[in-house]
mmCIF file of C-alpha atoms and ligand atoms in Angstrom:
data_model
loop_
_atom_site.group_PDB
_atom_site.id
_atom_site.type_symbol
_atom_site.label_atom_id
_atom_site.label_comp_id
_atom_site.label_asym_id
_atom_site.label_seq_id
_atom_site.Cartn_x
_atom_site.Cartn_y
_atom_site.Cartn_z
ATOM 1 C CA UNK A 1 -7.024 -15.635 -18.955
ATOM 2 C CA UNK A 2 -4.990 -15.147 -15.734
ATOM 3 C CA UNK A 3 -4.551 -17.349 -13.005
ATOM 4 C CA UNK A 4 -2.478 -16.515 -10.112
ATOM 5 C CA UNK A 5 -2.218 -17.747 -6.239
ATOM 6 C CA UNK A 6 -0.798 -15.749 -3.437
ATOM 7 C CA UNK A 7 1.201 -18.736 -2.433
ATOM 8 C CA UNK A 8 3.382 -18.692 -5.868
ATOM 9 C CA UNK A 9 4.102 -14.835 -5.682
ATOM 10 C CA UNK A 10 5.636 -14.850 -1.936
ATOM 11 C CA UNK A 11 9.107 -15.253 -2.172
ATOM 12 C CA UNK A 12 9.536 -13.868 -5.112
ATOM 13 C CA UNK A 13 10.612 -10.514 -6.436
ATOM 14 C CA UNK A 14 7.067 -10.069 -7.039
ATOM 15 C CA UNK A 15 6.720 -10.154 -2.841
ATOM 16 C CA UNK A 16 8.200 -6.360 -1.936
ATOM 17 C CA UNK A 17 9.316 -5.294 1.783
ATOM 18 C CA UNK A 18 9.563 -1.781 2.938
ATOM 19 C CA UNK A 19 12.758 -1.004 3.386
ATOM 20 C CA UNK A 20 12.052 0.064 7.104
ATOM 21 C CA UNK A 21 9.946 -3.572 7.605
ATOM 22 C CA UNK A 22 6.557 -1.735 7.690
ATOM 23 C CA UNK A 23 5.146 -3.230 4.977
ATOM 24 C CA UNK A 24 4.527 -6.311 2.601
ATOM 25 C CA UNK A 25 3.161 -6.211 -0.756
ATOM 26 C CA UNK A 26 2.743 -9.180 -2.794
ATOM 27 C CA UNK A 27 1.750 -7.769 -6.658
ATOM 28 C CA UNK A 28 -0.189 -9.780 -8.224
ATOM 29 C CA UNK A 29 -0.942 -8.044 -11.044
ATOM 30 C CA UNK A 30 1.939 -5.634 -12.865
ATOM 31 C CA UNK A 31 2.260 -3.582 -16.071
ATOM 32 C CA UNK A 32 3.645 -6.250 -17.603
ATOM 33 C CA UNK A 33 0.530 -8.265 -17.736
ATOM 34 C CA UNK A 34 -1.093 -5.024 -19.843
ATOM 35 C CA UNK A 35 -4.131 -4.486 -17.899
ATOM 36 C CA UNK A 36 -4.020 -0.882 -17.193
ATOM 37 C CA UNK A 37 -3.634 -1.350 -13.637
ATOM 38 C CA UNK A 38 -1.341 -3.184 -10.918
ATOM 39 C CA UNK A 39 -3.312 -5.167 -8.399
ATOM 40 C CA UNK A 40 -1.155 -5.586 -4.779
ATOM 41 C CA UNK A 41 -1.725 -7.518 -1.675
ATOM 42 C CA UNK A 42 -0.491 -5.403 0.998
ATOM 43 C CA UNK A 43 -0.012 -6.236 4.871
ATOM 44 C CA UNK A 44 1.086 -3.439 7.203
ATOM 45 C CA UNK A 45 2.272 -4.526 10.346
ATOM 46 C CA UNK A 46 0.300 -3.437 13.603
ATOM 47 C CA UNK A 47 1.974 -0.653 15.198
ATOM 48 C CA UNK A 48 4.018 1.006 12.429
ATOM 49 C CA UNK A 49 3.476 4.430 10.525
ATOM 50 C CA UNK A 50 4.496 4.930 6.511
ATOM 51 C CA UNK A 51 4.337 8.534 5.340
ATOM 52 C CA UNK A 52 3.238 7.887 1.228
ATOM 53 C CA UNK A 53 2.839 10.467 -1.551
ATOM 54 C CA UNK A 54 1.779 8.841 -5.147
ATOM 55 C CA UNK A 55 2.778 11.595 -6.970
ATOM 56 C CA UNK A 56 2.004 9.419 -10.453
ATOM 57 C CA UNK A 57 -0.151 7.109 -9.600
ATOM 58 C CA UNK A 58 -3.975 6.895 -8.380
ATOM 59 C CA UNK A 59 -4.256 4.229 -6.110
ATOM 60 C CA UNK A 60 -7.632 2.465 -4.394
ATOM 61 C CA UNK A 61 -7.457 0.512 -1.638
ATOM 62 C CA UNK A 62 -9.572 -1.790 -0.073
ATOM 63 C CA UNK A 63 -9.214 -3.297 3.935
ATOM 64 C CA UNK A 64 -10.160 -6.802 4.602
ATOM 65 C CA UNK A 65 -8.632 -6.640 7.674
ATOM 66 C CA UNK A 66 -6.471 -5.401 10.253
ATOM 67 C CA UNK A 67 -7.101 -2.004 12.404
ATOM 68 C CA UNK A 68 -5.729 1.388 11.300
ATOM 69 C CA UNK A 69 -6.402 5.233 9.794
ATOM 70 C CA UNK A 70 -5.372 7.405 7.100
ATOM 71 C CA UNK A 71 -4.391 10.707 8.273
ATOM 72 C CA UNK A 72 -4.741 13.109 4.572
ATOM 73 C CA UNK A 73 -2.243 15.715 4.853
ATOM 74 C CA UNK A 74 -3.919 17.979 2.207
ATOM 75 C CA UNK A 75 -7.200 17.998 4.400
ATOM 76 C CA UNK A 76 -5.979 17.809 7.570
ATOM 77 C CA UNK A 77 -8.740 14.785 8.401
ATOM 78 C CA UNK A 78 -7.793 11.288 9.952
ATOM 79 C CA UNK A 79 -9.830 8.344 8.863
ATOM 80 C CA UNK A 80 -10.418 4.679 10.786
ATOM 81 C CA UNK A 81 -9.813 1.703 8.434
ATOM 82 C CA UNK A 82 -11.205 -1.198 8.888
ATOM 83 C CA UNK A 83 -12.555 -4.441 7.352
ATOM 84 C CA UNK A 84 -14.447 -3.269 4.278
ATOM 85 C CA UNK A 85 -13.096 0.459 4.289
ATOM 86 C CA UNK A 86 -12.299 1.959 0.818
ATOM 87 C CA UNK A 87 -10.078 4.814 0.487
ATOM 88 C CA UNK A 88 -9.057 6.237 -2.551
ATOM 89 C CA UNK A 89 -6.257 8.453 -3.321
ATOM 90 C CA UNK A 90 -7.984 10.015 -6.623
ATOM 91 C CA UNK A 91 -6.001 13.958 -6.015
ATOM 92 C CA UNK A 92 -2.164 12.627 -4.869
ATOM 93 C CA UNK A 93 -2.522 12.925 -1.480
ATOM 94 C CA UNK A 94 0.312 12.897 0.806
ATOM 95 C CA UNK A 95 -0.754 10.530 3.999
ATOM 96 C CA UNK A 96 -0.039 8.752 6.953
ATOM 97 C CA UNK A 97 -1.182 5.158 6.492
ATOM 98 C CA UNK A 98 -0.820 3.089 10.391
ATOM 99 C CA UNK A 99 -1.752 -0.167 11.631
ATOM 100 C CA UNK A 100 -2.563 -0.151 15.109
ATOM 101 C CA UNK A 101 -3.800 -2.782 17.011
ATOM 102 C CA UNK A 102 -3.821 -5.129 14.284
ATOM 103 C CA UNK A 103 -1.926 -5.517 11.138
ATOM 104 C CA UNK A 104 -3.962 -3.909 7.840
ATOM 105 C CA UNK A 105 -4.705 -6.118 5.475
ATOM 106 C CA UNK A 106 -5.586 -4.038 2.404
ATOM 107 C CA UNK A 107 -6.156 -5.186 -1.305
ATOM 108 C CA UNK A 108 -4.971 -2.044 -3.663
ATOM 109 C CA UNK A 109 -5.091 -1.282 -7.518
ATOM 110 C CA UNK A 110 -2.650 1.268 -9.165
ATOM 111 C CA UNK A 111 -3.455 3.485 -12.326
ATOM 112 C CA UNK A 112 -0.795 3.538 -14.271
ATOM 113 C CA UNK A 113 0.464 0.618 -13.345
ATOM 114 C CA UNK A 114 3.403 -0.496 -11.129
ATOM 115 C CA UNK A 115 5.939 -1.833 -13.229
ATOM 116 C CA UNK A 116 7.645 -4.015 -10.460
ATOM 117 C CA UNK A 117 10.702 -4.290 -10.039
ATOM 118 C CA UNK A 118 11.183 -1.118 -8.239
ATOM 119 C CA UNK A 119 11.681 -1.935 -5.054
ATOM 120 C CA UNK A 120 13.279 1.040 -2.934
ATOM 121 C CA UNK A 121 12.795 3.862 -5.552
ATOM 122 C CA UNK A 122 9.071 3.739 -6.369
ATOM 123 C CA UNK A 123 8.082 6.884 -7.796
ATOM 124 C CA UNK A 124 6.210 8.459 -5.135
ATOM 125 C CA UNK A 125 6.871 6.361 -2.188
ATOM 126 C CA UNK A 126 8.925 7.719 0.836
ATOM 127 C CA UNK A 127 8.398 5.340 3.809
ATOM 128 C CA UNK A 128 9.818 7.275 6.169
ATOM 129 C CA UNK A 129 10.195 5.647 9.482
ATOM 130 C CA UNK A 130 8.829 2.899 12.270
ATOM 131 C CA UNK A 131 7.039 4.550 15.274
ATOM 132 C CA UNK A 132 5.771 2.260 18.228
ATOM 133 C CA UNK A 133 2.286 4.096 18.360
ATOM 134 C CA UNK A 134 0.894 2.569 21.198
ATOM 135 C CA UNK A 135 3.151 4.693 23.200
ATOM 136 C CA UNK A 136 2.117 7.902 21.400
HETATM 137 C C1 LIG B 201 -1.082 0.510 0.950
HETATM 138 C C2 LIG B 201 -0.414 0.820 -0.321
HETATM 139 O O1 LIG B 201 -0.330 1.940 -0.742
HETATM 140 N N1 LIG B 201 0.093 -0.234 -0.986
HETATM 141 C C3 LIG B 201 0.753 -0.021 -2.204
HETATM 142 C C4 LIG B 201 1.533 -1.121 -2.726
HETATM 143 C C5 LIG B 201 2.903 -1.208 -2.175
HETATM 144 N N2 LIG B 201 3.419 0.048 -1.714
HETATM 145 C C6 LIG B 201 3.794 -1.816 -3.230
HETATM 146 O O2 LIG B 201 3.437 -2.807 -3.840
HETATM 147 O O3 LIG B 201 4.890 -1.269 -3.431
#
């Protein structure tokens, strides 16, 4: 059995930061532990934009809380997230991901898993930039 608390992964190398500040992502669950999946805690902070492309990976993610929207670049469509929103990237889709009004709180599991320590160079992962939105 596993037992882990948020508290004892922040500050750690286990707690990631975009390298542009948009993000926070506490992983609480890497390949290491031999699950088949990564589990990640991940804020994004109100009023920022992260362009993301999981080439690799399929990734679900849960919001319990926070205000944003996905904008899928393969379809074109942009979808609200909120508390209780599921999105799942199940075809690699290139996206948008934005917190607006409030910072996302979103609860996400990786197949493969994340292996961790990649910080900067995760395969797939180009955050791109940090756009004040509300002046869009
Ligand atoms: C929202 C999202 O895709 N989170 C993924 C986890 C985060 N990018 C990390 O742990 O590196």
């Amino acid at each position: 059995m596993i037992v882990r608390r948020i508290q004892d992964i922040k500050n750690t190398k286990q707690s990631v930061s975009a390298p542009g500040g948009q993000w926070v992502s506490n992983r609480l669950l890497l390949a290491g532990d031999g699950l088949g999946y990564s589990l990640h805690e991940t804020t994004i902070f109100a009023g920022t934009q992260t362009y993301i492309h999981y080439a690799n990976h399929v990734e679900s993610v849960y919001c319990v809380g926070g205000v944003g929207e996905i904008e899928d670049l393969e379809s074109g469509l942009t979808h609200p997230i909120t508390n209780g929103t599921l999105y799942v990237l199940n075809g690699h889709e290139r996206h948008w991901l934005r917190a607006t009004t409030a910072d996302l709180r979103l609860i996400c599991v990786f197949n493969p898993p994340i292996v961790g320590t990649e910080v900067h160079d995760e395969h797939g992962v180009y955050p791109l930039l940090k756009a004040e939105l509300n002046s869009a």
